[in-house]
Every structure is written in C-alpha cells, then in structure tokens.
mmCIF file of C-alpha atoms and ligand atoms in Angstrom:
data_model
loop_
_atom_site.group_PDB
_atom_site.id
_atom_site.type_symbol
_atom_site.label_atom_id
_atom_site.label_comp_id
_atom_site.label_asym_id
_atom_site.label_seq_id
_atom_site.Cartn_x
_atom_site.Cartn_y
_atom_site.Cartn_z
ATOM 1 C CA MET Z 24 4.061 2.881 0.095
ATOM 2 C CA ALA Z 25 2.586 -0.898 0.237
ATOM 3 C CA PRO Z 26 -1.027 -0.987 1.232
ATOM 4 C CA THR Z 27 -2.439 -2.631 4.390
ATOM 5 C CA PRO Z 28 -1.340 -6.592 4.400
ATOM 6 C CA VAL Z 29 -4.151 -7.193 7.003
ATOM 7 C CA ILE Z 30 -6.660 -9.120 5.400
ATOM 8 C CA THR Z 31 -10.303 -8.982 7.581
ATOM 9 C CA HIS Z 32 -13.624 -7.184 6.745
ATOM 10 C CA PRO Z 33 -14.169 -2.888 7.091
ATOM 11 C CA HIS Z 34 -15.067 -2.770 9.909
ATOM 12 C CA VAL Z 35 -12.527 -3.923 11.798
ATOM 13 C CA HIS Z 36 -10.142 -2.088 9.436
ATOM 14 C CA GLU Z 37 -12.201 1.116 10.639
ATOM 15 C CA LEU Z 38 -11.567 0.103 14.093
ATOM 16 C CA LEU Z 39 -8.072 -0.931 13.776
ATOM 17 C CA LYS Z 40 -8.178 3.394 12.536
ATOM 18 C CA GLU Z 41 -10.384 4.328 14.803
ATOM 19 C CA LEU Z 42 -8.855 2.920 18.579
ATOM 20 C CA HIS Z 43 -4.645 3.797 17.191
ATOM 21 C CA ALA Z 44 -5.792 7.369 16.358
ATOM 22 C CA ARG Z 45 -6.677 7.330 19.987
ATOM 23 C CA SER Z 46 -3.711 5.808 21.227
ATOM 24 C CA LEU Z 47 -1.549 8.270 19.692
ATOM 25 C CA ALA Z 48 -3.767 10.646 21.024
ATOM 26 C CA GLN Z 49 -3.028 9.705 24.563
ATOM 27 C CA GLU Z 50 0.448 9.107 24.178
ATOM 28 C CA ALA Z 51 0.805 12.719 22.628
ATOM 29 C CA ASN Z 52 -0.380 14.234 26.468
ATOM 30 C CA LEU Z 53 1.795 11.489 28.719
ATOM 31 C CA PRO Z 54 3.471 13.846 30.887
ATOM 32 C CA SER Z 55 7.069 14.448 30.539
ATOM 33 C CA PRO Z 56 9.245 13.263 31.185
ATOM 34 C CA MET Z 57 7.445 9.297 33.520
ATOM 35 C CA PRO Z 58 8.374 8.288 36.734
ATOM 36 C CA PRO Z 59 10.169 4.658 35.957
ATOM 37 C CA ARG Z 60 8.431 1.786 35.106
ATOM 38 C CA CYS Z 61 6.571 -0.866 37.584
ATOM 39 C CA THR Z 62 6.293 2.179 40.129
ATOM 40 C CA PRO Z 63 3.170 3.153 41.310
ATOM 41 C CA GLU Z 64 2.877 6.354 39.977
ATOM 42 C CA PHE Z 65 3.959 4.731 36.661
ATOM 43 C CA ASP Z 66 1.527 2.253 37.202
ATOM 44 C CA ARG Z 67 -1.386 5.056 37.742
ATOM 45 C CA ILE Z 68 -0.894 6.993 34.855
ATOM 46 C CA MET Z 69 -0.743 3.947 32.583
ATOM 47 C CA SER Z 70 -3.351 2.392 33.864
ATOM 48 C CA ASP Z 71 -6.049 3.983 31.379
ATOM 49 C CA LYS Z 72 -3.838 4.362 28.964
ATOM 50 C CA PHE Z 73 -3.793 2.721 25.162
ATOM 51 C CA VAL Z 74 0.009 2.636 24.485
ATOM 52 C CA ALA Z 75 -0.796 0.558 21.813
ATOM 53 C CA LEU Z 76 1.339 -1.315 19.516
ATOM 54 C CA ASP Z 77 2.120 1.190 16.427
ATOM 55 C CA GLN Z 78 0.648 -0.028 13.313
ATOM 56 C CA ASP Z 79 2.733 -0.003 11.135
ATOM 57 C CA LYS Z 80 4.810 -3.245 13.697
ATOM 58 C CA CYS Z 81 0.845 -4.699 14.521
ATOM 59 C CA GLU Z 82 0.726 -5.529 10.841
ATOM 60 C CA PHE Z 83 4.289 -6.282 10.574
ATOM 61 C CA VAL Z 84 3.207 -8.751 13.688
ATOM 62 C CA TYR Z 85 0.364 -10.228 11.984
ATOM 63 C CA GLN Z 86 2.624 -10.736 8.857
ATOM 64 C CA LEU Z 87 4.879 -12.230 11.025
ATOM 65 C CA ALA Z 88 2.875 -14.788 12.349
ATOM 66 C CA ARG Z 89 0.361 -15.781 8.918
ATOM 67 C CA ALA Z 90 3.784 -16.844 7.168
ATOM 68 C CA ILE Z 91 5.456 -18.760 10.777
ATOM 69 C CA GLY Z 92 1.587 -20.311 10.817
ATOM 70 C CA ALA Z 93 1.270 -18.776 14.170
ATOM 71 C CA LYS Z 94 -1.817 -21.751 15.730
ATOM 72 C CA THR Z 95 -1.057 -20.940 19.639
ATOM 73 C CA VAL Z 96 0.517 -16.957 20.411
ATOM 74 C CA VAL Z 97 1.186 -15.030 24.021
ATOM 75 C CA GLU Z 98 0.729 -11.448 24.251
ATOM 76 C CA ALA Z 99 2.074 -10.389 26.752
ATOM 77 C CA GLY Z 100 0.429 -6.837 27.734
ATOM 78 C CA THR Z 101 -2.843 -6.231 26.337
ATOM 79 C CA SER Z 102 -4.261 -3.130 27.627
ATOM 80 C CA PHE Z 103 -7.258 -1.870 25.476
ATOM 81 C CA GLY Z 104 -6.701 -5.143 23.112
ATOM 82 C CA VAL Z 105 -5.402 -3.042 19.745
ATOM 83 C CA SER Z 106 -2.205 -6.027 18.739
ATOM 84 C CA THR Z 107 -4.530 -8.201 19.882
ATOM 85 C CA ILE Z 108 -7.434 -8.038 17.237
ATOM 86 C CA TYR Z 109 -3.953 -8.952 14.658
ATOM 87 C CA LEU Z 110 -2.669 -12.115 16.307
ATOM 88 C CA ALA Z 111 -6.297 -13.048 16.325
ATOM 89 C CA LEU Z 112 -6.990 -11.879 12.761
ATOM 90 C CA ALA Z 113 -3.894 -14.425 11.938
ATOM 91 C CA VAL Z 114 -4.178 -17.340 14.039
ATOM 92 C CA ALA Z 115 -8.266 -17.689 12.811
ATOM 93 C CA GLN Z 116 -7.371 -17.279 9.245
ATOM 94 C CA ASN Z 117 -3.733 -20.224 10.476
ATOM 95 C CA THR Z 118 -6.155 -22.335 11.874
ATOM 96 C CA SER Z 119 -9.644 -21.415 9.256
ATOM 97 C CA GLY Z 120 -11.003 -25.085 8.426
ATOM 98 C CA LEU Z 121 -8.471 -27.602 10.924
ATOM 99 C CA TYR Z 122 -10.271 -29.341 13.846
ATOM 100 C CA THR Z 123 -8.611 -27.352 16.824
ATOM 101 C CA PRO Z 124 -9.546 -24.217 16.806
ATOM 102 C CA GLY Z 125 -6.361 -21.944 17.568
ATOM 103 C CA LYS Z 126 -5.656 -18.970 20.195
ATOM 104 C CA VAL Z 127 -4.245 -16.166 21.565
ATOM 105 C CA ILE Z 128 -3.264 -15.646 25.324
ATOM 106 C CA ALA Z 129 -4.020 -12.591 26.364
ATOM 107 C CA THR Z 130 -2.512 -10.950 29.340
ATOM 108 C CA GLU Z 131 -3.504 -7.397 31.658
ATOM 109 C CA TYR Z 132 -3.367 -7.196 35.056
ATOM 110 C CA GLU Z 133 -5.916 -3.951 34.762
ATOM 111 C CA PRO Z 134 -9.338 -5.157 35.169
ATOM 112 C CA GLY Z 135 -10.548 -2.403 33.671
ATOM 113 C CA LYS Z 136 -8.386 -1.757 30.494
ATOM 114 C CA ALA Z 137 -9.404 -5.563 30.527
ATOM 115 C CA SER Z 138 -13.038 -4.815 30.020
ATOM 116 C CA LYS Z 139 -12.316 -2.308 27.078
ATOM 117 C CA ALA Z 140 -10.080 -5.002 25.484
ATOM 118 C CA LEU Z 141 -13.559 -7.447 25.288
ATOM 119 C CA GLU Z 142 -16.132 -4.058 24.142
ATOM 120 C CA HIS Z 143 -13.233 -4.411 21.329
ATOM 121 C CA TRP Z 144 -13.180 -7.435 20.050
ATOM 122 C CA SER Z 145 -16.886 -7.404 20.546
ATOM 123 C CA ARG Z 146 -16.977 -5.501 17.813
ATOM 124 C CA ALA Z 147 -14.484 -6.527 15.611
ATOM 125 C CA GLY Z 148 -16.775 -9.897 15.567
ATOM 126 C CA GLU Z 149 -17.067 -13.257 17.289
ATOM 127 C CA ASP Z 150 -14.993 -15.177 14.576
ATOM 128 C CA ILE Z 151 -11.932 -12.685 16.383
ATOM 129 C CA ARG Z 152 -13.221 -12.294 19.916
ATOM 130 C CA SER Z 153 -13.655 -16.776 19.984
ATOM 131 C CA VAL Z 154 -9.798 -17.009 19.685
ATOM 132 C CA ILE Z 155 -8.521 -15.152 23.150
ATOM 133 C CA ASP Z 156 -8.289 -16.303 26.319
ATOM 134 C CA LEU Z 157 -7.840 -13.733 28.399
ATOM 135 C CA ARG Z 158 -6.385 -13.528 30.965
ATOM 136 C CA VAL Z 159 -6.843 -11.169 34.036
ATOM 137 C CA GLY Z 160 -4.251 -10.366 36.554
ATOM 138 C CA ASP Z 161 -0.098 -10.496 37.073
ATOM 139 C CA LEU Z 162 0.766 -12.009 34.248
ATOM 140 C CA LEU Z 163 3.603 -14.578 36.415
ATOM 141 C CA GLU Z 164 0.857 -16.142 37.393
ATOM 142 C CA THR Z 165 -1.749 -16.261 34.779
ATOM 143 C CA LEU Z 166 0.633 -17.785 32.823
ATOM 144 C CA THR Z 167 1.819 -21.135 34.345
ATOM 145 C CA ASN Z 168 -0.522 -22.948 33.367
ATOM 146 C CA ASP Z 169 -2.137 -23.993 29.603
ATOM 147 C CA LEU Z 170 -0.108 -22.442 27.218
ATOM 148 C CA GLY Z 171 0.211 -25.348 25.054
ATOM 149 C CA ILE Z 172 2.818 -25.458 22.356
ATOM 150 C CA VAL Z 173 3.945 -21.560 21.759
ATOM 151 C CA ASP Z 174 4.566 -20.359 17.668
ATOM 152 C CA LEU Z 175 5.157 -16.789 18.902
ATOM 153 C CA LEU Z 176 5.312 -14.942 21.710
ATOM 154 C CA LEU Z 177 4.904 -10.838 21.684
ATOM 155 C CA LEU Z 178 6.362 -9.024 24.269
ATOM 156 C CA ASP Z 179 5.050 -6.186 24.514
ATOM 157 C CA ILE Z 180 5.083 -5.255 28.052
ATOM 158 C CA TRP Z 181 7.107 -2.693 30.606
ATOM 159 C CA ALA Z 182 10.841 -3.587 30.229
ATOM 160 C CA PRO Z 183 11.801 -5.435 33.355
ATOM 161 C CA LEU Z 184 8.594 -7.572 32.726
ATOM 162 C CA ALA Z 185 10.245 -9.007 29.764
ATOM 163 C CA LEU Z 186 12.687 -11.437 30.933
ATOM 164 C CA PRO Z 187 10.593 -12.693 34.041
ATOM 165 C CA THR Z 188 7.671 -13.299 31.231
ATOM 166 C CA LEU Z 189 10.305 -15.043 28.554
ATOM 167 C CA LYS Z 190 11.871 -17.255 31.217
ATOM 168 C CA LEU Z 191 7.815 -18.747 31.522
ATOM 169 C CA VAL Z 192 6.928 -19.508 28.485
ATOM 170 C CA GLN Z 193 10.342 -20.563 26.956
ATOM 171 C CA PRO Z 194 9.324 -24.566 28.302
ATOM 172 C CA ASN Z 195 6.387 -24.391 26.076
ATOM 173 C CA MET Z 196 7.548 -22.598 23.114
ATOM 174 C CA ARG Z 197 8.430 -25.045 19.875
ATOM 175 C CA ARG Z 198 11.662 -24.321 18.295
ATOM 176 C CA GLY Z 199 11.135 -22.307 15.030
ATOM 177 C CA ALA Z 200 9.324 -20.093 17.495
ATOM 178 C CA VAL Z 201 9.792 -15.896 17.375
ATOM 179 C CA ILE Z 202 9.850 -13.981 19.879
ATOM 180 C CA ILE Z 203 8.920 -9.737 19.305
ATOM 181 C CA VAL Z 204 9.680 -7.278 21.764
ATOM 182 C CA ASP Z 205 8.352 -3.649 21.624
ATOM 183 C CA ASN Z 206 10.685 -0.501 22.119
ATOM 184 C CA THR Z 207 14.729 -2.283 22.067
ATOM 185 C CA LEU Z 208 15.866 1.084 21.173
ATOM 186 C CA ASP Z 209 14.002 3.375 23.422
ATOM 187 C CA SER Z 210 14.318 1.073 26.035
ATOM 188 C CA TYR Z 211 17.292 -0.545 25.413
ATOM 189 C CA LEU Z 212 19.495 -0.149 28.979
ATOM 190 C CA GLY Z 213 15.754 -1.177 30.763
ATOM 191 C CA TYR Z 214 15.970 -4.472 28.989
ATOM 192 C CA GLY Z 215 20.151 -4.889 29.676
ATOM 193 C CA ASP Z 216 18.826 -8.016 31.808
ATOM 194 C CA LEU Z 217 16.824 -10.200 28.287
ATOM 195 C CA PHE Z 218 19.828 -8.976 26.143
ATOM 196 C CA GLU Z 219 22.112 -10.529 28.728
ATOM 197 C CA TYR Z 220 19.979 -13.513 28.750
ATOM 198 C CA VAL Z 221 19.347 -14.117 24.665
ATOM 199 C CA ASP Z 222 22.686 -13.380 23.186
ATOM 200 C CA SER Z 223 24.271 -15.631 25.920
ATOM 201 C CA LEU Z 224 25.757 -18.628 23.992
ATOM 202 C CA GLY Z 225 24.326 -21.657 23.755
ATOM 203 C CA SER Z 226 21.016 -19.590 24.945
ATOM 204 C CA GLY Z 227 19.290 -20.926 21.686
ATOM 205 C CA PHE Z 228 17.938 -17.481 21.073
ATOM 206 C CA GLN Z 229 19.056 -15.127 18.174
ATOM 207 C CA ARG Z 230 18.257 -11.846 18.015
ATOM 208 C CA VAL Z 231 18.263 -9.293 15.359
ATOM 209 C CA THR Z 232 16.697 -5.196 16.648
ATOM 210 C CA LEU Z 233 14.692 -4.399 12.930
ATOM 211 C CA PRO Z 234 14.562 -0.809 12.351
ATOM 212 C CA TYR Z 235 10.591 -0.364 13.339
ATOM 213 C CA SER Z 236 10.424 3.107 15.572
ATOM 214 C CA LYS Z 237 11.744 2.742 18.859
ATOM 215 C CA GLY Z 238 13.046 0.112 17.557
ATOM 216 C CA LEU Z 239 11.283 -3.727 17.427
ATOM 217 C CA ASP Z 240 13.542 -6.997 17.947
ATOM 218 C CA PHE Z 241 12.993 -10.186 16.262
ATOM 219 C CA ILE Z 242 14.504 -13.553 18.130
ATOM 220 C CA VAL Z 243 13.580 -16.833 16.614
ATOM 221 C CA TYR Z 244 14.346 -20.017 19.252
ATOM 222 C CA GLU Z 245 16.159 -22.659 17.963
ATOM 223 C CA PRO Z 246 17.473 -25.026 21.370
ATOM 224 C CA ARG Z 247 20.437 -27.207 20.298
ATOM 225 C CA MET Z 248 18.545 -31.174 19.714
HETATM 226 C C1 LIG L 312 2.015 -1.334 26.307
HETATM 227 S S1 LIG L 312 1.153 -2.265 26.755
HETATM 228 C C2 LIG L 312 0.464 -3.337 25.486
HETATM 229 C C3 LIG L 312 -0.297 -3.014 25.130
HETATM 230 C C4 LIG L 312 -1.255 -3.891 23.461
HETATM 231 N N1 LIG L 312 -0.072 -4.734 23.264
HETATM 232 C C5 LIG L 312 -1.789 -3.518 22.453
HETATM 233 O O1 LIG L 312 -1.250 -3.272 21.299
HETATM 234 O O2 LIG L 312 -3.372 -2.331 22.446
HETATM 235 C C6 LIG L 312 1.436 -3.280 28.518
HETATM 236 C C7 LIG L 312 0.019 -3.922 28.880
HETATM 237 O O3 LIG L 312 0.663 -4.576 29.910
HETATM 238 C C8 LIG L 312 0.079 -4.277 31.607
HETATM 239 N N2 LIG L 312 0.834 -4.996 32.128
HETATM 240 C C9 LIG L 312 1.469 -4.137 33.024
HETATM 241 N N3 LIG L 312 2.251 -5.618 33.572
HETATM 242 C C10 LIG L 312 1.415 -6.829 33.973
HETATM 243 C C11 LIG L 312 1.507 -7.259 34.587
HETATM 244 N N4 LIG L 312 2.294 -8.140 35.106
HETATM 245 N N5 LIG L 312 0.367 -8.759 33.998
HETATM 246 C C12 LIG L 312 -0.368 -8.674 33.177
HETATM 247 N N6 LIG L 312 -0.617 -6.987 32.410
HETATM 248 C C13 LIG L 312 0.421 -6.532 32.600
HETATM 249 C C14 LIG L 312 -0.296 -3.043 31.448
HETATM 250 O O4 LIG L 312 -1.582 -2.936 32.193
HETATM 251 C C15 LIG L 312 -0.357 -2.234 29.736
HETATM 252 O O5 LIG L 312 -1.892 -2.450 29.961
#
C-alpha cells in the first residue's frame, strides 16, 4: 500500500486520523435500516454524525485537487469538516505565493456541525482555516452567489440534493472542472436523476465510476464551445 500522498504537519495527520476513527465508530452504530434520506427522522439521526468521506477517498480528492491545480473548490456537505481539511490543504498548496488566495466554499446546514467543523479547522491551523469560506444554511441558498470560477465540486451530500447542487454550480464551472460524487454504487437509484442529466447526449459531462468502497464517481465537465 502506498504511503499517504497528503503533505502536511504531523499534528494535522494525527487530527485526521482521530476524526476518521471517530466517524467510523459512529457509522458502526447507526440504526439499520436507516430512514429514507431527507426525511425529518433521517435528519434527526444524522444531526450529530460525522459521516466523513472515507480516508482513501479524501486522499484521492486531495491528489486530484493538486493535479488539476484547483484554486476554487465547492464542497457540498461539510459536516464536521473532515474532507474540507484535505481540500483546504490542496488549495493552500496550489495557491501558495500567488497574489489571489484560493478558497474552499464549505456548506453545512446544521449549525452545531458547522461550529464543530470550525473547531477542527482551528486545530488544523491558520493556513488551512484561512482558505475555507464556510456557508451555514441550506446550500441551495448559500451557493447562489460569490462562487468564482469553480475547478472542483465535491458532492458529498444526500443523493436528492446532488442534481440541484450541480445545476446551481454548473454556470460557474470552468472547462475541465471535475465533480466527485460519493456512494454512487450504494445509492445508485437515489442518484438516478443526476446520472440521467450527466449522461444525456450533449450534456458536456463525462462520467466514470471508480472502484472505491460503495463507489465514487469522477465526472469531467467539457462543454462544447
Ligand atoms: C456526508 S456528510 C458530509 C461529510 C463531509 N464531506 C466530510 O467528509 O467530513 C453530508 C452533510 O451535508 C449536510 N447537509 C444536508 N443537507 C444540506 C443542505 N441542504 N445544505 C447544506 N448542508 C446539508 C448534512 O448535515 C451532512 O452533515
């Protein structure tokens, strides 16, 4: 197995290890079966859960953000801010020494989760915290302005919100922007409308499913000129 590709301080590696472990421990104790997504009961159960993106997926997203030189990233679904740390590291490294700083636009509608995320980013350090623009509230409202030119969109959100979020961000995506969608094999039916939109002829999107646990889709936006 390759060593982690993530370049950061030892205390950030320790923090990430701790947060991933806490997330996995919570997931092991989730009720089964879970109520359908976007219902009040589902929201109540998830209101204090990390549901962090798996560590190998986070490392992949970090590598990807570094490879495409992402300067502006939108994260749909921030929770306690675990994947955000990886995105912020990549953006900070991509924009180091540049006049215009990069940004990760993070979105979370549970205020309690948003304040925990802020705590975690403070523990990670100012270089990470300073590139994160946290927007608390419903992302369908908080993502309507000031996005800039988006290089990367991470859709780590309940499946019914994925397509509306993509449609909101799409006008700001640069040619060659990448969209990452989590749990695409596990929630294949839930993502039906997203896949129909992305896979339709002339959409400008090309999609591939990567063989991560429960699936991770990699979509490139190359609209016709
Ligand atoms: C899968 S979790 C995100 C995990 C995070 N990316 C990580 O790796 O740490 C999805 C999050 O989206 C949040 N969420 C759900 N609906 C939302 C909405 N309409 N606007 C903003 N956030 C929302 C949930 O509260 C939940 O914390």
